[in-house]
Amino acid sequence: MHFEQALKNPIFKTIASCAAALETPCYVVGGYVRDFILSRHTSQDIDVVAIGNGIELAESVAKALPNAPKVSIFKTYGTAMLRFKGVNLEFVGARKESYKKESRNPEICEGTIEDDQKRRDFTINALAISLNASDYGTLLDPFNGMEDLKNKRIVTPLNPNLTFSDDPLRMLRAIRFATQLEFEIDPSALEAIEKNHRRIQIISKERIVIELHKILESKKPSIGFLLLERTGLLDLIIPELTALKGIDEVEGQRHKDNFYHTLEVLDNIAQHTNNVWLRWTALLHDIGKAPTKKFSKKVGWTFHGHELKGSKMVYHLFKRLKMPLNDKMKYVQKLVFMSSRPIAISGAATTDAAVRRLLFDAGDAIGDLMTLCEADITTKNVRKFKTYLNNFKMVRQKMEEVEARDQIRNFQPPISGEDIMKAFELKPCREIGIIKEFIKEAILEGQIPNESNAAHTLMLEKGKQLGLKTRL
Ligand code: CTP
């Protein structure tokens, strides 16, 4: 089969002529070929395998390109990378044995193109296109990767136990590809993941998180999380989620299975946002439910305080997975913490004051919070579903009205600490905080409008009450 259309980018001709000059046969391999055949987005990452020295080939290609881009060399891996016109080119020498047993560090040992292909993760990633003059553009597919692409199957070129023990990250990659491409993992590969899942523990958290993100960014992320759960990987990576599994029953009263509910929420939210952090929020919004679950005869099952508990767990989870403990983490924490607020004020209880408080507390995250709450409606009862959704519609409408009138979302106090100090000739003291808080509360409660004249009058009143004297 010929795939010259995959080699339209003129960079391939440059690589081919450098390789010919060095007498180093080379091939395009991996994700670029796979995605081309799938007519997925054309990948900006191109992997080239050299039958010989990949680093030397990279250096020669760089020299042949305009402005000679810089080559980054990773000697231990025998790889070299360069970036040209938005494309990342990675060169590697064909290897025979790719990985040592206890780490991801490859042992470099020269091999043929087929040696290299068979040590790759999946048959669909082991497709190679020749860049050599004798068969330029020919597809090399010794492991039936084309067939597996057609049948939507994730299959390892070798015995899956060997492929996965070469590099345990591949267990996660299998699940990630199954989710992204909506492919089936071959039963023997799935069995091997179940058997070898504990080996994921030798993989760095950073690499695990990259795969988790790719699963989360997929159209239907539940595919991945169900596979992670089924293979035992989820229990090692995010045990907070597996703890949500199961339905308890006491005296005939049952609660829903919060794990499967969470996955439904995740799939729902994926239809409304590409923001991966909002998707994380959907994944984690109920994690506080496992440790707060209680049963009492009077009220049945409760999860009191699960939002606060959950938001604290977010910090520990991010820390354990070595994810950034920055504004993204705080955003997830905030949304988990506030995840029940819109529900609490929806329906008959939607007062202006409650809406103002919600706007004040959520700030810029309000839109995302509403998206989360709407995704959280997973009832199969059509009538209830419509009622809940309609209630949120009303909350959104009320929010718009209140926001247009009172501008609460990015609340700036109409009276500053400095104004208060000036009015009462004060040095910094706790009374300033008391007055500011009093004014804020009065605005949120709707006792005064959010404007400086009304706030000034209230400030004078409150100051007097506190025994402060005005300048005038
Ligand atoms: N590969 C592998 N084992 C790994 C990682 C990668 O065998 N643990 C091989 C596969 O042939 C893969 C290629 O290296 O196609 C490039 O890897 P990478 O860039 O990580 O993935 P892609 O397949 O290109 O897919 P994506 O861009 O979606 O991550």
Short mmCIF file of C-alpha atoms and ligand atoms in Angstrom, two decimals:
data_model
loop_
_atom_site.label_atom_id
_atom_site.label_comp_id
_atom_site.label_asym_id
_atom_site.label_seq_id
_atom_site.Cartn_x
_atom_site.Cartn_y
_atom_site.Cartn_z
CA MET A 1 0.00 0.00 0.00
CA HIS A 2 1.19 3.50 -0.84
CA PHE A 3 0.79 6.45 1.40
CA GLU A 4 2.58 9.25 -0.39
CA GLN A 5 -0.35 11.56 0.44
CA ALA A 6 0.77 11.30 4.07
CA LEU A 7 4.12 12.76 3.04
CA LYS A 8 2.88 16.02 1.53
CA ASN A 9 4.80 18.17 3.98
CA PRO A 10 8.08 19.09 2.19
CA ILE A 11 9.95 18.24 5.39
CA PHE A 12 9.71 14.55 4.44
CA LYS A 13 11.71 15.13 1.25
CA THR A 14 14.39 16.90 3.30
CA ILE A 15 14.54 14.00 5.74
CA ALA A 16 14.66 11.51 2.89
CA SER A 17 17.54 13.24 1.11
CA CYS A 18 19.57 13.62 4.35
CA ALA A 19 18.95 9.95 5.15
CA ALA A 20 20.03 8.93 1.65
CA ALA A 21 23.24 10.96 1.96
CA LEU A 22 24.01 9.27 5.29
CA GLU A 23 22.98 5.89 3.88
CA THR A 24 20.64 5.55 6.84
CA PRO A 25 17.26 4.11 5.88
CA CYS A 26 14.41 5.74 7.77
CA TYR A 27 10.64 5.58 8.28
CA VAL A 28 7.82 7.70 9.66
CA VAL A 29 6.16 5.69 12.38
CA GLY A 30 3.59 5.82 15.18
CA GLY A 31 0.90 8.38 15.89
CA TYR A 32 1.44 10.43 12.74
CA VAL A 33 0.76 7.44 10.49
CA ARG A 34 -2.13 6.22 12.64
CA ASP A 35 -3.86 9.60 12.71
CA PHE A 36 -3.35 10.11 8.98
CA ILE A 37 -5.04 6.82 8.19
CA LEU A 38 -7.85 7.58 10.62
CA SER A 39 -8.19 11.04 9.04
CA ARG A 40 -7.96 12.36 12.56
CA HIS A 41 -6.37 15.78 13.02
CA THR A 42 -3.00 15.79 11.24
CA SER A 43 -0.56 15.32 14.05
CA GLN A 44 2.03 18.00 14.65
CA ASP A 45 4.33 15.33 16.11
CA ILE A 46 6.24 13.28 13.60
CA ASP A 47 8.30 10.31 14.75
CA VAL A 48 11.09 9.12 12.49
CA VAL A 49 12.92 5.84 13.00
CA ALA A 50 16.40 5.60 11.56
CA ILE A 51 18.03 2.26 10.87
CA GLY A 52 21.26 3.56 12.32
CA ASN A 53 22.02 6.74 14.17
CA GLY A 54 18.90 8.84 14.75
CA ILE A 55 20.80 11.69 16.37
CA GLU A 56 23.13 12.04 13.40
CA LEU A 57 20.15 12.11 11.05
CA ALA A 58 18.43 14.80 13.13
CA GLU A 59 21.55 16.97 13.03
CA SER A 60 21.87 16.59 9.30
CA VAL A 61 18.15 17.45 8.77
CA ALA A 62 18.50 20.54 10.98
CA LYS A 63 21.45 21.76 8.92
CA ALA A 64 19.49 21.30 5.70
CA LEU A 65 16.53 23.37 6.96
CA PRO A 66 16.28 27.16 6.68
CA ASN A 67 17.72 28.86 9.79
CA ALA A 68 19.01 25.48 11.06
CA PRO A 69 16.65 24.82 14.02
CA LYS A 70 18.18 23.76 17.32
CA VAL A 71 18.40 20.02 17.96
CA SER A 72 17.69 18.73 21.48
CA ILE A 73 19.56 15.53 22.09
CA PHE A 74 18.66 12.88 24.67
CA LYS A 75 21.72 10.65 24.60
CA THR A 76 20.44 8.02 27.06
CA TYR A 77 17.36 7.47 24.93
CA GLY A 78 19.22 7.77 21.63
CA THR A 79 16.68 10.34 20.51
CA ALA A 80 16.86 13.85 19.09
CA MET A 81 14.15 16.42 18.59
CA LEU A 82 13.75 19.53 16.56
CA ARG A 83 10.93 21.95 15.90
CA PHE A 84 10.29 23.37 12.45
CA LYS A 85 7.28 25.42 11.31
CA GLY A 86 5.10 24.24 14.18
CA VAL A 87 5.99 20.58 13.67
CA ASN A 88 7.85 18.54 16.30
CA LEU A 89 10.17 16.05 14.72
CA GLU A 90 11.54 13.25 16.84
CA PHE A 91 14.30 10.98 15.57
CA VAL A 92 15.20 7.66 17.10
CA GLY A 93 17.45 4.81 16.09
CA ALA A 94 15.60 1.53 15.54
CA ARG A 95 15.88 -0.55 18.68
CA LYS A 96 15.70 -4.17 19.49
CA GLU A 97 15.09 -4.21 23.21
CA SER A 98 13.36 -1.05 24.21
CA TYR A 99 13.01 -1.06 27.97
CA LYS A 100 14.76 -2.32 31.06
CA LYS A 101 12.66 -4.23 33.52
CA GLU A 102 12.37 -1.86 36.46
CA SER A 103 12.23 1.51 34.76
CA ARG A 104 11.23 3.27 31.62
CA ASN A 105 14.85 3.83 30.64
CA PRO A 106 15.42 2.15 27.35
CA GLU A 107 18.38 -0.03 26.60
CA ILE A 108 19.56 0.94 23.19
CA CYS A 109 20.44 -1.86 20.90
CA GLU A 110 20.35 -1.41 17.14
CA GLY A 111 17.74 -3.34 15.23
CA THR A 112 15.80 -3.54 11.98
CA ILE A 113 12.60 -1.60 11.30
CA GLU A 114 10.62 -4.70 12.17
CA ASP A 115 12.50 -5.13 15.46
CA ASP A 116 11.53 -1.58 16.24
CA GLN A 117 7.90 -2.02 15.22
CA LYS A 118 7.39 -5.08 17.35
CA ARG A 119 8.65 -3.32 20.48
CA ARG A 120 6.08 -0.59 20.09
CA ASP A 121 2.94 -0.46 22.17
CA PHE A 122 0.08 -1.30 19.81
CA THR A 123 -0.26 -2.57 16.27
CA ILE A 124 -2.06 0.65 15.32
CA ASN A 125 0.99 2.59 16.52
CA ALA A 126 3.47 0.28 14.81
CA LEU A 127 2.62 1.30 11.25
CA ALA A 128 5.56 2.73 9.34
CA ILE A 129 5.87 4.57 6.02
CA SER A 130 9.15 4.35 4.17
CA LEU A 131 11.15 7.48 3.35
CA ASN A 132 13.67 5.51 1.29
CA ALA A 133 14.15 5.99 -2.44
CA SER A 134 13.51 2.33 -3.28
CA ASP A 135 10.01 2.24 -1.74
CA TYR A 136 9.19 5.85 -0.77
CA GLY A 137 5.65 6.09 0.63
CA THR A 138 5.17 2.33 1.12
CA LEU A 139 3.36 1.23 4.25
CA LEU A 140 5.11 -1.39 6.40
CA ASP A 141 2.57 -3.21 8.48
CA PRO A 142 3.93 -6.52 9.73
CA PHE A 143 1.45 -6.77 12.62
CA ASN A 144 -1.81 -6.03 10.80
CA GLY A 145 -2.24 -2.60 12.27
CA MET A 146 -4.43 -1.60 9.30
CA GLU A 147 -6.79 -4.43 10.08
CA ASP A 148 -6.94 -3.38 13.72
CA LEU A 149 -7.59 0.23 12.75
CA LYS A 150 -10.45 -0.95 10.57
CA ASN A 151 -11.87 -3.18 13.28
CA LYS A 152 -11.28 -0.56 15.96
CA ARG A 153 -9.11 -2.78 18.13
CA ILE A 154 -6.23 -2.10 20.47
CA VAL A 155 -3.87 -5.05 20.09
CA THR A 156 -0.25 -5.41 21.16
CA PRO A 157 2.28 -6.60 18.54
CA LEU A 158 3.76 -9.10 21.01
CA ASN A 159 2.37 -11.03 23.95
CA PRO A 160 0.66 -8.24 25.92
CA ASN A 161 2.37 -9.28 29.15
CA LEU A 162 5.69 -8.54 27.50
CA THR A 163 4.54 -5.30 25.89
CA PHE A 164 3.16 -4.02 29.19
CA SER A 165 6.09 -5.12 31.28
CA ASP A 166 8.42 -3.36 28.82
CA ASP A 167 6.63 -0.18 29.82
CA PRO A 168 3.69 -0.32 32.26
CA LEU A 169 2.52 3.14 31.17
CA ARG A 170 1.22 1.37 28.09
CA MET A 171 -1.61 -0.11 30.19
CA LEU A 172 -2.87 3.41 30.67
CA ARG A 173 -2.14 4.28 27.05
CA ALA A 174 -4.29 1.33 25.94
CA ILE A 175 -7.18 2.69 27.97
CA ARG A 176 -6.54 6.22 26.76
CA PHE A 177 -6.58 5.18 23.10
CA ALA A 178 -9.69 3.05 23.70
CA THR A 179 -11.36 6.19 25.07
CA GLN A 180 -10.09 8.71 22.50
CA LEU A 181 -10.71 6.53 19.48
CA GLU A 182 -13.63 4.56 20.93
CA PHE A 183 -11.81 1.30 20.17
CA GLU A 184 -12.07 -2.04 21.98
CA ILE A 185 -9.07 -3.37 23.86
CA ASP A 186 -8.29 -6.89 22.72
CA PRO A 187 -9.46 -9.34 25.45
CA SER A 188 -5.99 -10.80 25.96
CA ALA A 189 -4.53 -7.30 26.36
CA LEU A 190 -7.27 -6.38 28.81
CA GLU A 191 -6.57 -9.51 30.79
CA ALA A 192 -2.88 -8.62 30.82
CA ILE A 193 -3.69 -5.16 32.19
CA GLU A 194 -5.75 -6.74 34.96
CA LYS A 195 -2.87 -9.06 35.74
CA ASN A 196 -0.10 -6.45 35.60
CA HIS A 197 -1.96 -3.41 36.91
CA ARG A 198 0.20 -3.09 40.03
CA ARG A 199 3.21 -2.34 37.84
CA ILE A 200 1.74 1.11 37.15
CA GLN A 201 3.29 2.08 40.47
CA ILE A 202 6.75 2.34 38.94
CA ILE A 203 5.53 5.01 36.54
CA SER A 204 5.95 8.68 37.39
CA LYS A 205 2.83 10.57 38.45
CA GLU A 206 3.43 13.21 35.80
CA ARG A 207 3.18 10.67 32.98
CA ILE A 208 0.09 9.12 34.54
CA VAL A 209 -1.58 12.52 34.74
CA ILE A 210 -0.85 13.20 31.06
CA GLU A 211 -2.85 10.08 30.20
CA LEU A 212 -5.63 10.96 32.66
CA HIS A 213 -5.94 14.34 31.00
CA LYS A 214 -6.23 12.76 27.59
CA ILE A 215 -8.96 10.46 28.89
CA LEU A 216 -10.75 13.42 30.47
CA GLU A 217 -10.48 15.42 27.26
CA SER A 218 -12.13 12.67 25.21
CA LYS A 219 -15.68 12.88 23.94
CA LYS A 220 -16.90 10.18 26.33
CA PRO A 221 -14.47 10.00 29.26
CA SER A 222 -16.50 7.36 31.11
CA ILE A 223 -15.16 4.73 28.69
CA GLY A 224 -11.71 5.24 30.19
CA PHE A 225 -12.76 5.42 33.81
CA LEU A 226 -14.83 2.25 33.52
CA LEU A 227 -11.80 0.46 32.07
CA LEU A 228 -9.53 1.90 34.73
CA GLU A 229 -11.91 0.64 37.37
CA ARG A 230 -12.38 -2.77 35.83
CA THR A 231 -8.64 -3.40 35.50
CA GLY A 232 -7.80 -2.34 39.06
CA LEU A 233 -5.81 0.70 37.92
CA LEU A 234 -8.26 3.25 39.27
CA ASP A 235 -7.93 1.90 42.78
CA LEU A 236 -4.21 2.61 42.61
CA ILE A 237 -4.46 5.99 40.91
CA ILE A 238 -7.62 7.63 42.30
CA PRO A 239 -8.94 5.44 45.14
CA GLU A 240 -11.24 8.32 46.14
CA LEU A 241 -13.34 7.35 43.13
CA THR A 242 -13.52 3.62 43.69
CA ALA A 243 -14.60 4.38 47.25
CA LEU A 244 -17.80 5.81 45.74
CA LYS A 245 -18.74 2.45 44.29
CA GLY A 246 -21.63 0.43 45.57
CA ILE A 247 -25.11 0.85 46.88
CA ASP A 248 -25.82 0.37 50.57
CA GLU A 249 -29.17 -0.71 51.79
CA VAL A 250 -30.44 -0.37 55.34
CA GLU A 251 -34.03 -1.06 56.25
CA GLY A 252 -35.03 -0.98 52.63
CA GLN A 253 -33.46 2.44 52.02
CA ARG A 254 -30.81 2.69 49.35
CA HIS A 255 -28.63 5.47 48.01
CA LYS A 256 -27.45 5.73 44.45
CA ASP A 257 -24.10 4.34 43.30
CA ASN A 258 -22.05 7.51 43.34
CA PHE A 259 -19.30 6.10 41.14
CA TYR A 260 -21.56 5.44 38.17
CA HIS A 261 -23.41 8.66 38.86
CA THR A 262 -20.09 10.53 38.73
CA LEU A 263 -19.27 9.02 35.35
CA GLU A 264 -22.64 10.09 33.99
CA VAL A 265 -22.01 13.62 35.22
CA LEU A 266 -18.60 13.54 33.57
CA ASP A 267 -20.02 12.45 30.21
CA ASN A 268 -22.73 15.08 30.50
CA ILE A 269 -20.30 17.87 31.20
CA ALA A 270 -18.04 16.74 28.35
CA GLN A 271 -20.87 17.71 26.00
CA HIS A 272 -20.84 21.25 27.30
CA THR A 273 -17.22 22.15 27.96
CA ASN A 274 -13.70 21.43 26.78
CA ASN A 275 -12.25 22.97 29.92
CA VAL A 276 -10.36 20.02 31.39
CA TRP A 277 -10.43 21.54 34.88
CA LEU A 278 -14.20 21.76 34.79
CA ARG A 279 -14.18 18.11 33.72
CA TRP A 280 -11.93 17.34 36.72
CA THR A 281 -14.53 19.07 38.86
CA ALA A 282 -17.26 16.80 37.52
CA LEU A 283 -15.05 13.79 38.23
CA LEU A 284 -14.35 14.86 41.79
CA HIS A 285 -17.55 16.68 42.79
CA ASP A 286 -18.83 13.80 44.93
CA ILE A 287 -15.59 12.36 46.39
CA GLY A 288 -16.51 13.68 49.81
CA LYS A 289 -19.54 11.41 49.84
CA ALA A 290 -17.66 8.22 50.74
CA PRO A 291 -16.18 9.53 54.01
CA THR A 292 -19.32 11.44 55.06
CA LYS A 293 -21.91 8.76 54.35
CA LYS A 294 -24.27 8.08 57.27
CA PHE A 295 -27.54 6.35 57.82
CA SER A 296 -30.15 7.36 60.33
CA LYS A 297 -33.63 5.95 60.74
CA LYS A 298 -35.15 9.41 60.66
CA VAL A 299 -33.69 10.78 57.45
CA GLY A 300 -32.15 7.76 55.75
CA TRP A 301 -28.83 8.20 53.93
CA THR A 302 -27.03 11.52 54.28
CA PHE A 303 -23.71 12.94 53.14
CA HIS A 304 -23.59 16.03 55.33
CA GLY A 305 -20.66 18.29 54.65
CA HIS A 306 -19.44 16.23 51.70
CA GLU A 307 -18.75 19.38 49.68
CA LEU A 308 -16.29 20.77 52.24
CA LYS A 309 -14.74 17.34 52.81
CA GLY A 310 -14.49 16.82 49.06
CA SER A 311 -12.80 20.16 48.46
CA LYS A 312 -10.19 19.30 51.09
CA MET A 313 -9.65 15.92 49.45
CA VAL A 314 -9.02 17.68 46.12
CA TYR A 315 -5.89 19.23 47.60
CA HIS A 316 -4.51 15.87 48.80
CA LEU A 317 -5.39 14.20 45.52
CA PHE A 318 -3.68 16.88 43.43
CA LYS A 319 -0.66 16.73 45.71
CA ARG A 320 -0.41 12.96 45.51
CA LEU A 321 -0.66 13.03 41.71
CA LYS A 322 1.92 15.83 41.60
CA MET A 323 -0.55 18.10 39.83
CA PRO A 324 -0.10 21.84 40.16
CA LEU A 325 -1.31 23.22 43.49
CA ASN A 326 -2.15 26.52 41.84
CA ASP A 327 -5.21 28.49 40.75
CA LYS A 328 -6.45 25.46 38.76
CA MET A 329 -6.52 23.36 41.91
CA LYS A 330 -8.24 26.19 43.80
CA TYR A 331 -10.80 26.46 41.03
CA VAL A 332 -11.59 22.72 41.29
CA GLN A 333 -11.76 23.01 45.09
CA LYS A 334 -14.08 25.97 44.89
CA LEU A 335 -16.49 24.31 42.50
CA VAL A 336 -16.52 21.07 44.49
CA PHE A 337 -17.16 23.09 47.65
CA MET A 338 -19.99 25.04 46.00
CA SER A 339 -21.43 22.14 44.01
CA SER A 340 -24.71 21.98 45.97
CA ARG A 341 -25.32 25.71 46.30
CA PRO A 342 -27.38 26.31 43.15
CA ILE A 343 -29.54 23.28 43.99
CA ALA A 344 -30.18 24.62 47.47
CA ILE A 345 -31.52 27.90 46.12
CA SER A 346 -33.41 26.56 43.12
CA GLY A 347 -37.17 26.19 43.05
CA ALA A 348 -39.33 28.09 45.46
CA ALA A 349 -36.35 29.25 47.53
CA THR A 350 -34.84 31.47 44.82
CA THR A 351 -34.72 34.80 46.64
CA ASP A 352 -32.75 37.78 45.38
CA ALA A 353 -30.58 37.69 48.49
CA ALA A 354 -29.70 34.01 47.95
CA VAL A 355 -28.84 34.73 44.32
CA ARG A 356 -26.66 37.68 45.31
CA ARG A 357 -24.78 35.50 47.80
CA LEU A 358 -24.24 32.83 45.19
CA LEU A 359 -22.92 35.38 42.70
CA PHE A 360 -20.70 36.90 45.35
CA ASP A 361 -19.21 33.57 46.47
CA ALA A 362 -18.79 32.06 43.00
CA GLY A 363 -17.46 35.17 41.25
CA ASP A 364 -16.25 34.40 37.76
CA ALA A 365 -16.78 30.66 38.28
CA ILE A 366 -20.57 31.07 38.37
CA GLY A 367 -21.13 29.99 34.76
CA ASP A 368 -19.03 26.86 35.24
CA LEU A 369 -20.77 26.10 38.52
CA MET A 370 -24.16 26.19 36.78
CA THR A 371 -22.81 23.95 34.00
CA LEU A 372 -21.65 21.47 36.66
CA CYS A 373 -25.03 21.50 38.39
CA GLU A 374 -26.89 20.97 35.15
CA ALA A 375 -24.60 18.05 34.30
CA ASP A 376 -25.29 16.66 37.78
CA ILE A 377 -28.92 15.95 36.89
CA THR A 378 -28.82 12.25 36.09
CA THR A 379 -32.32 11.17 37.09
CA LYS A 380 -33.95 8.84 34.60
CA ASN A 381 -37.36 10.18 35.53
CA VAL A 382 -38.22 12.48 32.62
CA ARG A 383 -40.62 14.62 34.62
CA LYS A 384 -38.10 15.17 37.42
CA PHE A 385 -35.33 15.83 34.91
CA LYS A 386 -37.36 18.59 33.28
CA THR A 387 -38.31 20.13 36.63
CA TYR A 388 -34.69 20.24 37.85
CA LEU A 389 -33.42 21.67 34.60
CA ASN A 390 -36.16 24.25 34.59
CA ASN A 391 -35.33 25.23 38.17
CA PHE A 392 -31.74 25.93 37.12
CA LYS A 393 -32.99 27.90 34.16
CA MET A 394 -34.89 30.07 36.59
CA VAL A 395 -31.81 30.47 38.79
CA ARG A 396 -29.81 31.53 35.72
CA GLN A 397 -32.51 34.01 34.73
CA LYS A 398 -32.69 35.47 38.21
CA MET A 399 -28.92 35.70 38.30
CA GLU A 400 -28.94 37.75 35.14
CA GLU A 401 -31.54 40.14 36.52
CA VAL A 402 -29.78 40.54 39.85
CA GLU A 403 -26.37 40.91 38.23
CA ALA A 404 -27.62 43.57 35.81
CA ARG A 405 -29.01 45.52 38.74
CA ASP A 406 -26.46 44.98 41.51
CA GLN A 407 -23.18 43.94 39.81
CA ILE A 408 -22.27 41.45 42.50
CA ARG A 409 -20.16 39.03 40.49
CA ASN A 410 -16.91 40.91 40.78
CA PHE A 411 -17.96 42.71 43.88
CA GLN A 412 -15.86 45.76 44.73
CA PRO A 413 -16.93 47.28 48.04
CA PRO A 414 -18.45 50.73 47.32
CA ILE A 415 -16.73 52.00 50.47
CA SER A 416 -13.07 51.15 50.93
CA GLY A 417 -11.10 50.74 54.14
CA GLU A 418 -9.45 54.02 53.35
CA ASP A 419 -12.81 55.81 53.06
CA ILE A 420 -13.70 54.53 56.52
CA MET A 421 -10.36 55.59 58.01
CA LYS A 422 -10.78 59.07 56.56
CA ALA A 423 -14.37 59.48 57.68
CA PHE A 424 -13.61 58.58 61.30
CA GLU A 425 -9.94 59.64 61.43
CA LEU A 426 -8.87 56.12 62.25
CA LYS A 427 -5.59 54.26 62.10
CA PRO A 428 -5.89 50.63 60.92
CA CYS A 429 -8.11 48.82 63.44
CA ARG A 430 -10.71 46.05 63.61
CA GLU A 431 -13.67 48.48 63.42
CA ILE A 432 -12.80 49.08 59.74
CA GLY A 433 -13.30 45.38 58.99
CA ILE A 434 -16.54 45.33 60.98
CA ILE A 435 -17.98 48.26 59.02
CA LYS A 436 -16.88 46.85 55.66
CA GLU A 437 -18.46 43.49 56.44
CA PHE A 438 -21.64 45.19 57.65
CA ILE A 439 -21.97 47.13 54.39
CA LYS A 440 -21.28 44.03 52.30
CA GLU A 441 -23.92 42.05 54.20
CA ALA A 442 -26.48 44.86 53.80
CA ILE A 443 -25.88 44.87 50.04
CA LEU A 444 -26.13 41.11 49.72
CA GLU A 445 -29.29 41.06 51.81
CA GLY A 446 -30.75 43.79 49.62
CA GLN A 447 -31.09 46.29 52.50
CA ILE A 448 -29.20 48.91 50.49
CA PRO A 449 -28.32 49.09 46.79
CA ASN A 450 -24.75 48.44 45.69
CA GLU A 451 -23.74 52.09 45.41
CA SER A 452 -21.59 54.54 47.30
CA ASN A 453 -24.15 57.08 48.59
CA ALA A 454 -26.25 54.47 50.34
CA ALA A 455 -23.13 52.71 51.57
CA HIS A 456 -21.74 56.01 52.93
CA THR A 457 -24.88 56.67 54.96
CA LEU A 458 -24.79 53.14 56.35
CA MET A 459 -21.12 53.53 57.21
CA LEU A 460 -21.87 56.63 59.28
CA GLU A 461 -24.72 54.87 61.08
CA LYS A 462 -22.65 51.80 61.89
CA GLY A 463 -19.68 53.94 62.99
CA LYS A 464 -21.91 55.82 65.37
CA GLN A 465 -23.21 52.57 66.77
CA LEU A 466 -19.61 51.49 67.39
CA GLY A 467 -18.93 54.74 69.23
CA LEU A 468 -16.76 56.28 66.51
CA LYS A 469 -16.67 60.04 65.95
CA THR A 470 -16.80 61.53 62.44
CA ARG A 471 -14.37 64.18 61.28
CA LEU A 472 -17.11 66.74 60.68
N1 CTP B 1 5.30 4.36 22.01
C1 CTP B 1 5.39 3.12 22.60
N2 CTP B 1 5.28 2.99 23.95
C2 CTP B 1 5.06 4.08 24.71
C3 CTP B 1 4.98 5.35 24.15
C4 CTP B 1 5.09 5.46 22.78
O1 CTP B 1 5.57 2.13 21.90
N3 CTP B 1 4.95 3.94 26.03
C5 CTP B 1 5.48 4.48 20.56
C6 CTP B 1 4.22 4.28 19.74
O2 CTP B 1 4.59 3.71 18.52
C7 CTP B 1 3.70 5.69 19.53
C8 CTP B 1 4.98 6.47 19.37
O3 CTP B 1 5.92 5.81 20.24
O4 CTP B 1 2.87 5.80 18.41
C9 CTP B 1 4.88 7.94 19.72
O5 CTP B 1 4.45 8.08 21.02
P1 CTP B 1 3.60 9.30 21.53
O6 CTP B 1 4.01 10.53 20.83
O7 CTP B 1 3.62 9.29 23.03
O8 CTP B 1 2.10 8.91 21.16
P2 CTP B 1 1.31 8.93 19.82
O9 CTP B 1 1.06 7.54 19.41
O10 CTP B 1 1.98 9.83 18.84
O11 CTP B 1 -0.11 9.49 20.24
P3 CTP B 1 -0.52 10.89 20.87
O12 CTP B 1 0.10 11.94 20.03
O13 CTP B 1 -1.99 10.85 20.82
O14 CTP B 1 -0.02 10.86 22.27
#
